[in-house]
PDB file of C-alpha atoms in Angstrom:
ATOM      1  CA  MET H 475      -0.314  -0.140  -0.132  1.00  0.00           C
ATOM      2  CA  SER H 476       1.237   3.322  -0.631  1.00  0.00           C
ATOM      3  CA  HIS H 477       1.359   6.422   1.829  1.00  0.00           C
ATOM      4  CA  PRO H 478       0.822  10.086   1.024  1.00  0.00           C
ATOM      5  CA  ARG H 479       4.365  11.966   1.048  1.00  0.00           C
ATOM      6  CA  LYS H 480       5.535  15.175   0.145  1.00  0.00           C
ATOM      7  CA  PRO H 481       7.037  15.263  -3.390  1.00  0.00           C
ATOM      8  CA  PRO H 482      10.301  17.137  -4.016  1.00  0.00           C
ATOM      9  CA  GLU H 483      10.089  20.650  -4.694  1.00  0.00           C
ATOM     10  CA  ALA H 484      10.308  21.652  -8.565  1.00  0.00           C
ATOM     11  CA  LEU H 485      12.688  23.856 -10.426  1.00  0.00           C
ATOM     12  CA  TYR H 486      10.548  26.476 -11.792  1.00  0.00           C
ATOM     13  CA  PHE H 487      10.947  28.343 -15.145  1.00  0.00           C
ATOM     14  CA  VAL H 488       9.100  30.479 -17.695  1.00  0.00           C
ATOM     15  CA  SER H 489       8.843  30.457 -21.179  1.00  0.00           C
ATOM     16  CA  ALA H 490       9.089  34.150 -22.165  1.00  0.00           C
ATOM     17  CA  PHE H 491       8.572  35.373 -25.565  1.00  0.00           C
ATOM     18  CA  GLY H 492       7.260  38.836 -27.619  1.00  0.00           C
ATOM     19  CA  ARG H 493       8.876  41.173 -30.123  1.00  0.00           C
ATOM     20  CA  GLU H 494      11.031  43.067 -27.548  1.00  0.00           C
ATOM     21  CA  GLU H 495      13.764  41.979 -25.627  1.00  0.00           C
ATOM     22  CA  ALA H 496      13.348  44.805 -22.969  1.00  0.00           C
ATOM     23  CA  ARG H 497       9.550  44.425 -22.658  1.00  0.00           C
ATOM     24  CA  VAL H 498      10.234  40.838 -21.753  1.00  0.00           C
ATOM     25  CA  LEU H 499      12.719  41.187 -19.163  1.00  0.00           C
ATOM     26  CA  GLU H 500      10.269  44.080 -17.764  1.00  0.00           C
ATOM     27  CA  ALA H 501       7.382  40.991 -17.603  1.00  0.00           C
ATOM     28  CA  VAL H 502       9.766  38.585 -16.103  1.00  0.00           C
ATOM     29  CA  GLU H 503      11.072  41.250 -13.323  1.00  0.00           C
ATOM     30  CA  ALA H 504       7.229  41.578 -12.217  1.00  0.00           C
ATOM     31  CA  LEU H 505       6.682  37.906 -12.451  1.00  0.00           C
ATOM     32  CA  SER H 506       9.849  37.670 -10.316  1.00  0.00           C
ATOM     33  CA  GLU H 507       7.836  39.294  -7.460  1.00  0.00           C
ATOM     34  CA  THR H 508       5.980  35.954  -7.216  1.00  0.00           C
ATOM     35  CA  LEU H 509       8.930  33.516  -8.224  1.00  0.00           C
ATOM     36  CA  GLY H 510      11.852  35.351  -6.525  1.00  0.00           C
ATOM     37  CA  PRO H 511      14.782  36.389  -8.603  1.00  0.00           C
ATOM     38  CA  VAL H 512      16.233  34.777 -11.701  1.00  0.00           C
ATOM     39  CA  LEU H 513      19.074  32.246 -11.427  1.00  0.00           C
ATOM     40  CA  PHE H 514      19.404  31.634 -14.967  1.00  0.00           C
ATOM     41  CA  ARG H 515      18.302  33.047 -18.336  1.00  0.00           C
ATOM     42  CA  SER H 516      18.993  30.986 -21.313  1.00  0.00           C
ATOM     43  CA  PRO H 517      20.059  32.932 -24.601  1.00  0.00           C
ATOM     44  CA  TRP H 518      17.694  34.646 -26.700  1.00  0.00           C
ATOM     45  CA  ARG H 519      16.545  32.864 -29.617  1.00  0.00           C
ATOM     46  CA  PRO H 520      13.958  33.641 -32.533  1.00  0.00           C
ATOM     47  CA  PHE H 521      11.183  31.990 -31.985  1.00  0.00           C
ATOM     48  CA  SER H 522      10.068  31.145 -35.388  1.00  0.00           C
ATOM     49  CA  TYR H 523       8.579  27.505 -34.784  1.00  0.00           C
ATOM     50  CA  THR H 524       4.851  28.596 -35.479  1.00  0.00           C
ATOM     51  CA  ASP H 525       3.253  31.555 -37.172  1.00  0.00           C
ATOM     52  CA  TYR H 526       0.326  31.164 -34.793  1.00  0.00           C
ATOM     53  CA  TYR H 527       1.116  34.197 -32.748  1.00  0.00           C
ATOM     54  CA  PHE H 528       1.894  36.747 -35.217  1.00  0.00           C
ATOM     55  CA  ALA H 529      -1.726  37.955 -35.773  1.00  0.00           C
ATOM     56  CA  GLU H 530      -1.531  38.960 -32.006  1.00  0.00           C
ATOM     57  CA  PHE H 531       2.018  40.043 -31.506  1.00  0.00           C
ATOM     58  CA  GLY H 532       3.653  40.684 -35.003  1.00  0.00           C
ATOM     59  CA  SER H 533       6.900  39.382 -35.531  1.00  0.00           C
ATOM     60  CA  PRO H 534       9.796  38.388 -35.502  1.00  0.00           C
ATOM     61  CA  LEU H 535       9.601  37.187 -32.003  1.00  0.00           C
ATOM     62  CA  VAL H 536      12.329  36.556 -29.650  1.00  0.00           C
ATOM     63  CA  ARG H 537      12.155  34.003 -26.818  1.00  0.00           C
ATOM     64  CA  ALA H 538      14.342  32.980 -23.469  1.00  0.00           C
ATOM     65  CA  PHE H 539      13.657  30.491 -20.541  1.00  0.00           C
ATOM     66  CA  PHE H 540      14.207  32.141 -17.048  1.00  0.00           C
ATOM     67  CA  PHE H 541      14.906  29.631 -14.291  1.00  0.00           C
ATOM     68  CA  PHE H 542      14.248  30.521 -10.914  1.00  0.00           C
ATOM     69  CA  ASP H 543      14.481  28.643  -7.365  1.00  0.00           C
ATOM     70  CA  LEU H 544      12.542  25.464  -6.119  1.00  0.00           C
ATOM     71  CA  ARG H 545       9.070  25.822  -5.162  1.00  0.00           C
ATOM     72  CA  PRO H 546       6.347  23.259  -3.884  1.00  0.00           C
ATOM     73  CA  GLN H 547       5.019  21.643  -7.061  1.00  0.00           C
ATOM     74  CA  GLU H 548       1.514  22.515  -6.167  1.00  0.00           C
ATOM     75  CA  ASP H 549       2.433  26.249  -6.689  1.00  0.00           C
ATOM     76  CA  LEU H 550       1.920  25.758 -10.522  1.00  0.00           C
ATOM     77  CA  VAL H 551      -1.836  27.106 -10.220  1.00  0.00           C
ATOM     78  CA  GLU H 552      -0.807  30.437  -8.785  1.00  0.00           C
ATOM     79  CA  ILE H 553       2.159  31.018 -10.511  1.00  0.00           C
ATOM     80  CA  LYS H 554      -0.088  30.418 -13.553  1.00  0.00           C
ATOM     81  CA  HIS H 555      -2.591  32.879 -13.150  1.00  0.00           C
ATOM     82  CA  GLN H 556      -0.064  35.416 -12.100  1.00  0.00           C
ATOM     83  CA  ALA H 557       1.847  35.182 -15.157  1.00  0.00           C
ATOM     84  CA  TYR H 558      -1.666  35.911 -16.740  1.00  0.00           C
ATOM     85  CA  ARG H 559      -1.914  38.900 -14.483  1.00  0.00           C
ATOM     86  CA  VAL H 560       1.683  40.305 -15.595  1.00  0.00           C
ATOM     87  CA  GLU H 561       0.283  39.400 -19.302  1.00  0.00           C
ATOM     88  CA  LYS H 562      -2.766  41.572 -19.292  1.00  0.00           C
ATOM     89  CA  ALA H 563      -0.562  44.410 -17.561  1.00  0.00           C
ATOM     90  CA  PHE H 564       1.617  44.147 -20.304  1.00  0.00           C
ATOM     91  CA  SER H 565      -1.093  44.250 -23.013  1.00  0.00           C
ATOM     92  CA  GLN H 566      -1.718  47.033 -25.185  1.00  0.00           C
ATOM     93  CA  LYS H 567      -5.206  47.913 -27.243  1.00  0.00           C
ATOM     94  CA  GLY H 568      -6.637  44.736 -25.927  1.00  0.00           C
ATOM     95  CA  ARG H 569      -3.249  42.396 -27.314  1.00  0.00           C
ATOM     96  CA  ARG H 570      -0.441  40.785 -25.344  1.00  0.00           C
ATOM     97  CA  THR H 571       2.830  42.089 -25.958  1.00  0.00           C
ATOM     98  CA  VAL H 572       4.546  39.216 -23.991  1.00  0.00           C
ATOM     99  CA  ASN H 573       3.929  35.487 -23.736  1.00  0.00           C
ATOM    100  CA  LEU H 574       4.449  33.768 -20.296  1.00  0.00           C
ATOM    101  CA  ASP H 575       4.367  30.197 -19.897  1.00  0.00           C
ATOM    102  CA  PRO H 576       5.172  28.826 -16.453  1.00  0.00           C
ATOM    103  CA  GLY H 577       6.364  25.128 -15.685  1.00  0.00           C
ATOM    104  CA  TYR H 578       8.696  22.735 -13.606  1.00  0.00           C
ATOM    105  CA  LEU H 579      11.563  20.549 -13.990  1.00  0.00           C
ATOM    106  CA  LEU H 580      11.868  17.468 -12.060  1.00  0.00           C
ATOM    107  CA  LEU H 581      14.418  14.754 -12.216  1.00  0.00           C
ATOM    108  CA  SER H 582      11.796  12.719 -14.154  1.00  0.00           C
ATOM    109  CA  ARG H 583       9.748  15.040 -16.280  1.00  0.00           C
ATOM    110  CA  VAL H 584       9.410  18.647 -17.469  1.00  0.00           C
ATOM    111  CA  VAL H 585       5.788  20.144 -17.141  1.00  0.00           C
ATOM    112  CA  LEU H 586       3.663  22.896 -18.494  1.00  0.00           C
ATOM    113  CA  SER H 587       1.057  24.777 -17.184  1.00  0.00           C
ATOM    114  CA  THR H 588      -1.793  25.702 -19.708  1.00  0.00           C
ATOM    115  CA  PHE H 589      -5.671  26.860 -19.219  1.00  0.00           C
ATOM    116  CA  LYS H 590      -6.155  24.682 -22.681  1.00  0.00           C
ATOM    117  CA  ASP H 591      -7.791  21.532 -22.063  1.00  0.00           C
ATOM    118  CA  PHE H 592      -6.784  18.300 -24.109  1.00  0.00           C
ATOM    119  CA  ALA H 593      -6.780  14.639 -23.453  1.00  0.00           C
ATOM    120  CA  HIS H 594      -2.995  14.349 -22.379  1.00  0.00           C
ATOM    121  CA  ARG H 595      -3.500  17.070 -20.169  1.00  0.00           C
ATOM    122  CA  ILE H 596      -4.660  16.608 -16.089  1.00  0.00           C
ATOM    123  CA  TYR H 597      -6.864  19.606 -14.492  1.00  0.00           C
ATOM    124  CA  LEU H 598      -4.934  21.211 -11.202  1.00  0.00           C
ATOM    125  CA  GLY H 599      -7.934  23.430 -10.249  1.00  0.00           C
ATOM    126  CA  ARG H 600      -8.947  27.104 -10.976  1.00  0.00           C
ATOM    127  CA  GLY H 601      -8.764  26.812 -14.863  1.00  0.00           C
ATOM    128  CA  VAL H 602      -5.144  25.339 -14.798  1.00  0.00           C
ATOM    129  CA  PHE H 603      -3.894  21.980 -16.722  1.00  0.00           C
ATOM    130  CA  ALA H 604      -0.614  20.512 -16.242  1.00  0.00           C
ATOM    131  CA  GLU H 605       0.874  18.825 -19.417  1.00  0.00           C
ATOM    132  CA  VAL H 606       4.128  16.367 -19.120  1.00  0.00           C
ATOM    133  CA  THR H 607       5.727  17.512 -22.580  1.00  0.00           C
ATOM    134  CA  LEU H 608       9.356  16.066 -21.652  1.00  0.00           C
ATOM    135  CA  ILE H 609      10.245  12.636 -20.134  1.00  0.00           C
ATOM    136  CA  PHE H 610      13.855  11.539 -18.880  1.00  0.00           C
ATOM    137  CA  ARG H 611      14.618   8.426 -20.267  1.00  0.00           C
ATOM    138  CA  GLN H 612      18.152   6.585 -21.065  1.00  0.00           C
ATOM    139  CA  GLY H 613      20.047   9.564 -20.078  1.00  0.00           C
ATOM    140  CA  SER H 614      18.112  12.684 -21.864  1.00  0.00           C
ATOM    141  CA  PHE H 615      14.989  14.166 -21.646  1.00  0.00           C
ATOM    142  CA  ARG H 616      12.799  12.658 -24.872  1.00  0.00           C
ATOM    143  CA  THR H 617       9.285  14.302 -26.224  1.00  0.00           C
ATOM    144  CA  LEU H 618       5.932  13.099 -26.725  1.00  0.00           C
ATOM    145  CA  PRO H 619       3.751  12.886 -29.312  1.00  0.00           C
ATOM    146  CA  TRP H 620       1.820  16.323 -27.828  1.00  0.00           C
ATOM    147  CA  THR H 621       5.432  17.864 -27.493  1.00  0.00           C
ATOM    148  CA  TYR H 622       5.741  21.346 -28.991  1.00  0.00           C
ATOM    149  CA  PRO H 623       8.165  21.627 -31.745  1.00  0.00           C
ATOM    150  CA  ASP H 624      10.052  24.215 -29.610  1.00  0.00           C
ATOM    151  CA  TYR H 625      10.143  21.982 -26.684  1.00  0.00           C
ATOM    152  CA  ALA H 626      11.630  19.453 -28.969  1.00  0.00           C
ATOM    153  CA  ALA H 627      14.557  21.377 -30.466  1.00  0.00           C
ATOM    154  CA  ALA H 628      18.101  19.891 -29.841  1.00  0.00           C
ATOM    155  CA  GLU H 629      18.512  23.518 -27.745  1.00  0.00           C
ATOM    156  CA  THR H 630      15.983  22.868 -25.690  1.00  0.00           C
ATOM    157  CA  LEU H 631      16.703  19.665 -24.822  1.00  0.00           C
ATOM    158  CA  ASN H 632      20.155  20.387 -24.435  1.00  0.00           C
ATOM    159  CA  LEU H 633      18.970  23.237 -21.921  1.00  0.00           C
ATOM    160  CA  PHE H 634      16.754  21.450 -19.837  1.00  0.00           C
ATOM    161  CA  ASN H 635      19.158  18.291 -19.606  1.00  0.00           C
ATOM    162  CA  ARG H 636      21.772  20.625 -18.438  1.00  0.00           C
ATOM    163  CA  LEU H 637      19.269  22.570 -15.962  1.00  0.00           C
ATOM    164  CA  ARG H 638      18.456  18.750 -14.794  1.00  0.00           C
ATOM    165  CA  GLU H 639      22.103  18.451 -13.801  1.00  0.00           C
ATOM    166  CA  GLU H 640      22.174  21.366 -11.607  1.00  0.00           C
ATOM    167  CA  TYR H 641      18.631  21.048 -10.004  1.00  0.00           C
ATOM    168  CA  LYS H 642      20.222  17.228  -8.698  1.00  0.00           C
ATOM    169  CA  LYS H 643      23.167  18.767  -7.540  1.00  0.00           C
ATOM    170  CA  HIS H 644      21.032  21.235  -5.570  1.00  0.00           C
ATOM    171  CA  LEU H 645      18.897  18.241  -4.212  1.00  0.00           C
ATOM    172  CA  LYS H 646      21.299  16.283  -3.353  1.00  0.00           C
ATOM    173  CA  CYS H 647      22.840  19.216  -1.495  1.00  0.00           C
ATOM    174  CA  LEU H 648      19.486  19.673   0.358  1.00  0.00           C
ATOM    175  CA  LYS H 649      19.261  16.423   1.363  1.00  0.00           C
ATOM    176  CA  ILE H 650      23.067  16.301   2.862  1.00  0.00           C
ATOM    177  CA  ALA H 651      22.314  19.382   4.689  1.00  0.00           C
ATOM    178  CA  THR H 652      18.942  18.094   6.153  1.00  0.00           C
ATOM    179  CA  GLU H 653      20.585  14.660   7.524  1.00  0.00           C
ATOM    180  CA  GLU H 654      22.953  16.659   8.822  1.00  0.00           C
ATOM    181  CA  GLY H 655      20.473  19.064  10.611  1.00  0.00           C
ATOM    182  CA  SER H 656      21.331  22.232   9.209  1.00  0.00           C
ATOM    183  CA  VAL H 657      18.113  22.373   7.220  1.00  0.00           C
ATOM    184  CA  THR H 658      14.573  21.972   8.877  1.00  0.00           C
TER     185      THR H 658
END
């Protein structure tokens, strides 16, 4: 029989894009009031995997991933709502100028949050769904049939594999500190 237990905290990130790097940075800074300071930012890259957003945002779009400190996995619902509020605050003439998609990384998977339901998504509450978009198998993150093309790109997989190693080291340090009694 299984028993309830507290899951490990997750390494939170936000995929952020827009037309202007400066505007995206301002929005991420506003979101940092909830998530805390940015610990790592990926390089800026063109967001050219789809033209889905061009009507709303225009083009070209640039995107970066911003990583934050560890937090409980159940915080994803509130963080998704805060990202939505920041997107609305940065909107102009009813159109978003930034897109902020929060998610988190665990040793076994990468999870995204969305307000859109689909067969492979699990409802978390308050209109938020979770999607496992990458799974860790055979030494690397792997895609799933529904993984977005930008998350399936080699540069994104490499980024998440690298951050997974940092997350793993951090968890090991926390475990050692807890066992030695220096963290409660």
